[in-house]
Every structure is written in C-alpha cells, then in structure tokens.
CSV table of C-alpha atoms in Angstrom, one decimal:
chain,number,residue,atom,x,y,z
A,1,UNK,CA,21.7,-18.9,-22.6
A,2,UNK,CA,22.4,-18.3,-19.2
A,3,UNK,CA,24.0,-21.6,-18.6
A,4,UNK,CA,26.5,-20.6,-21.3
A,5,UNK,CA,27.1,-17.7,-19.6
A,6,UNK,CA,28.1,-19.0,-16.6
A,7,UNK,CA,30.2,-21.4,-18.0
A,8,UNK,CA,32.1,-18.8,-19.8
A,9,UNK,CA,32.6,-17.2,-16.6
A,10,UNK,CA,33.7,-19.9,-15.0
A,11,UNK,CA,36.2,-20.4,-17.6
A,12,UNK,CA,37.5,-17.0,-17.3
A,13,UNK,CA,37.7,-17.3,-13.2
A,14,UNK,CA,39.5,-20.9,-14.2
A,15,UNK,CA,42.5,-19.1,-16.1
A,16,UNK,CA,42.9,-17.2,-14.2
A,17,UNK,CA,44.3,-19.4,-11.6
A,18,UNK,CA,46.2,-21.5,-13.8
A,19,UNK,CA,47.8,-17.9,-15.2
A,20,UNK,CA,49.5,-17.7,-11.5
A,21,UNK,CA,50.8,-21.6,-11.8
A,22,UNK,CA,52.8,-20.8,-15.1
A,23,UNK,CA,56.9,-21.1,-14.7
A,24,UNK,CA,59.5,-19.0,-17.0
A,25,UNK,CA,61.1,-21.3,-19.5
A,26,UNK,CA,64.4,-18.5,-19.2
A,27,UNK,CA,64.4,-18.8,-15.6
A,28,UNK,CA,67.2,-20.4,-14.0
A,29,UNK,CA,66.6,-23.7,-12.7
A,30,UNK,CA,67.7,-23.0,-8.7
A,31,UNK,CA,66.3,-19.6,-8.5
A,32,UNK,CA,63.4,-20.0,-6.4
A,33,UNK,CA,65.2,-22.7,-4.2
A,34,UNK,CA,67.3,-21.8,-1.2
A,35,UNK,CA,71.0,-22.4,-1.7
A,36,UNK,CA,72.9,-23.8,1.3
A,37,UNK,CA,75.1,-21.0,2.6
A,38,UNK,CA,77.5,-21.9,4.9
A,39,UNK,CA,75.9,-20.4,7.8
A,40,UNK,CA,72.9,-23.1,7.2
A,41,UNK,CA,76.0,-25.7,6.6
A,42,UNK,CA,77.3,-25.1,10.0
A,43,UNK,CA,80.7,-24.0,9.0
A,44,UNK,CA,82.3,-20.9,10.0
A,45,UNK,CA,85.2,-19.3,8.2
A,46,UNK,CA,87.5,-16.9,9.7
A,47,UNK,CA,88.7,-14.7,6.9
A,48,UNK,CA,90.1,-10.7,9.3
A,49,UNK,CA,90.1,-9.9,12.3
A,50,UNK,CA,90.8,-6.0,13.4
A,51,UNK,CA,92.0,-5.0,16.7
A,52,UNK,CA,92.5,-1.2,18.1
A,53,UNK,CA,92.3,0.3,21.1
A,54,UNK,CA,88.4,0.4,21.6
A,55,UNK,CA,87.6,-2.9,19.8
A,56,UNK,CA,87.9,-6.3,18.8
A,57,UNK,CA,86.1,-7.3,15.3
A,58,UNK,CA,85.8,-10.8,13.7
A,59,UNK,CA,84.9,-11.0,10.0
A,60,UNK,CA,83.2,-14.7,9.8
A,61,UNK,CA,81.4,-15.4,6.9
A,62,UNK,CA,81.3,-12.4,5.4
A,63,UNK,CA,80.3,-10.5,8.5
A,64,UNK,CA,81.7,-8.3,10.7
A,65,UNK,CA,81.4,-9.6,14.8
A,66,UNK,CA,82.6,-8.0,18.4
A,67,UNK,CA,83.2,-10.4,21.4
A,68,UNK,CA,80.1,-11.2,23.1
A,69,UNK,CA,78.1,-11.6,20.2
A,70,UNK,CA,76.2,-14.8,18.6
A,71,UNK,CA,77.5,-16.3,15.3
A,72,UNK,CA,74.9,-18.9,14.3
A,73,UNK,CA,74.4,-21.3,17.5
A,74,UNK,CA,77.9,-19.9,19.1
A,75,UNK,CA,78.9,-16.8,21.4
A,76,UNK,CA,82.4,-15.1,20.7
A,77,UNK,CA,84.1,-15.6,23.8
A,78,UNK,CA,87.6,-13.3,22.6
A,79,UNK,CA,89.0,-11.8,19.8
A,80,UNK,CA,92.7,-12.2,19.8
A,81,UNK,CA,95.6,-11.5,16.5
A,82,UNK,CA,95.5,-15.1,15.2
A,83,UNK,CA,92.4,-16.9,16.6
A,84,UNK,CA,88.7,-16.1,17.6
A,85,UNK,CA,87.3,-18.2,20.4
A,86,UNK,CA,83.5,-19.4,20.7
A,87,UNK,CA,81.5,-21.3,22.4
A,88,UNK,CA,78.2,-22.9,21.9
A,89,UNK,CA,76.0,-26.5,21.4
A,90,UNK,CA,79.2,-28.2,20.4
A,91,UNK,CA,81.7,-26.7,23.3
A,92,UNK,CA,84.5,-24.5,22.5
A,93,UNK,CA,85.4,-23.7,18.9
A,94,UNK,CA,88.5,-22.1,17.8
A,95,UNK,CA,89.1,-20.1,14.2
A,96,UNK,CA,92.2,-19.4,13.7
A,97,UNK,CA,92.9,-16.5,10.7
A,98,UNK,CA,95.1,-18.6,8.9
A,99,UNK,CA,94.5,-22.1,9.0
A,100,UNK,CA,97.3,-23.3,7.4
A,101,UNK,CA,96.0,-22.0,4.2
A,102,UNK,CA,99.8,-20.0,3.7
A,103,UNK,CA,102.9,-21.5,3.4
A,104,UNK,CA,105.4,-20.9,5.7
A,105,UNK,CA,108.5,-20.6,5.5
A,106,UNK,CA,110.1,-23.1,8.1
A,107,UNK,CA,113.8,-21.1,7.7
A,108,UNK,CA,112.4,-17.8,8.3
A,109,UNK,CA,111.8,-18.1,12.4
A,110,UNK,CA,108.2,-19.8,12.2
C-alpha cells in the first residue's frame, strides 16, 4: 500500500511539471520571440530634429537624443537643421532629416 502511495505522489509531483511545459493554442505564434527592431538591425532613422536656444534634440528611432549622447554603438557628434552627425565602430555617420524621401520641386529654388 505504501508503494501505491508513493507512486501516486510521484504522479502528482510529475504533473505538475509538465503543467508549466503546456503552450496556449490562442497564443500568437512570435509572441515569446524577440522581434528584430531596428536598433538590433543596426539601422538608424532620422525622423525630427528640434533646435532652440538652449538645445539641440534628435529623434532617431523613436527616441528623443542631445549631442553628446550614444545611439546604439555611435556618439552624436552635432545636431544641425537638416543632418545629425555621429560617430562610432564604423567612422562618421550622417542622418540627414529628409533623405530624399520628399519630392522636390527642381523650379522652386532647390
């Protein structure tokens, strides 16, 4: 009888660890992964910069910066209207605000 009872405990202490090992059929598939953001890609957009007479910010990826601070692996050298300049592992790096994403109009002085 004791033997029983031990197995039965056993049992009992067994699923209990397989409860933990269970997955969510509803769950979405890439929930518990890691996505790839761009900051672990590497690539750096440029999307505002804001200048007044106390300070220079950068918004890269999302995020607001001041010169002198680290973005990933790079240091923001200057803040300037159209461009940020960094430098880091891979030399200097510039990010300009627009990057040709707007079309320009070639009669209109630009």
């Amino acid at each position: 009888m004791m033997k029983y009872r031990c197995l039965f405990i056993l049992y009992l202490f067994n699923s209990q660890l397989w409860a933990d090992t269970l997955v969510d059929p509803t769950r979405p598939q890439n929930l518990g992964k890691t996505m790839i953001s761009e900051e672990q890609n590497n690539k750096m957009s440029l999307s505002a910069i804001f200048i007044t007479a106390n300070t220079k910010q950068a918004v890269i990826n999302g995020n607001s910066y001041a010169e002198g601070q680290a973005v990933l692996a790079y240091k923001i050298v200057s803040i300037s209207p159209n461009e940020v300049e960094l430098i880091g592992p891979q030399g200097k790096q510039l990010l300009f605000i627009n990057n040709d994403n707007i079309k320009k109009d070639a009669d209109n002085g630009f």
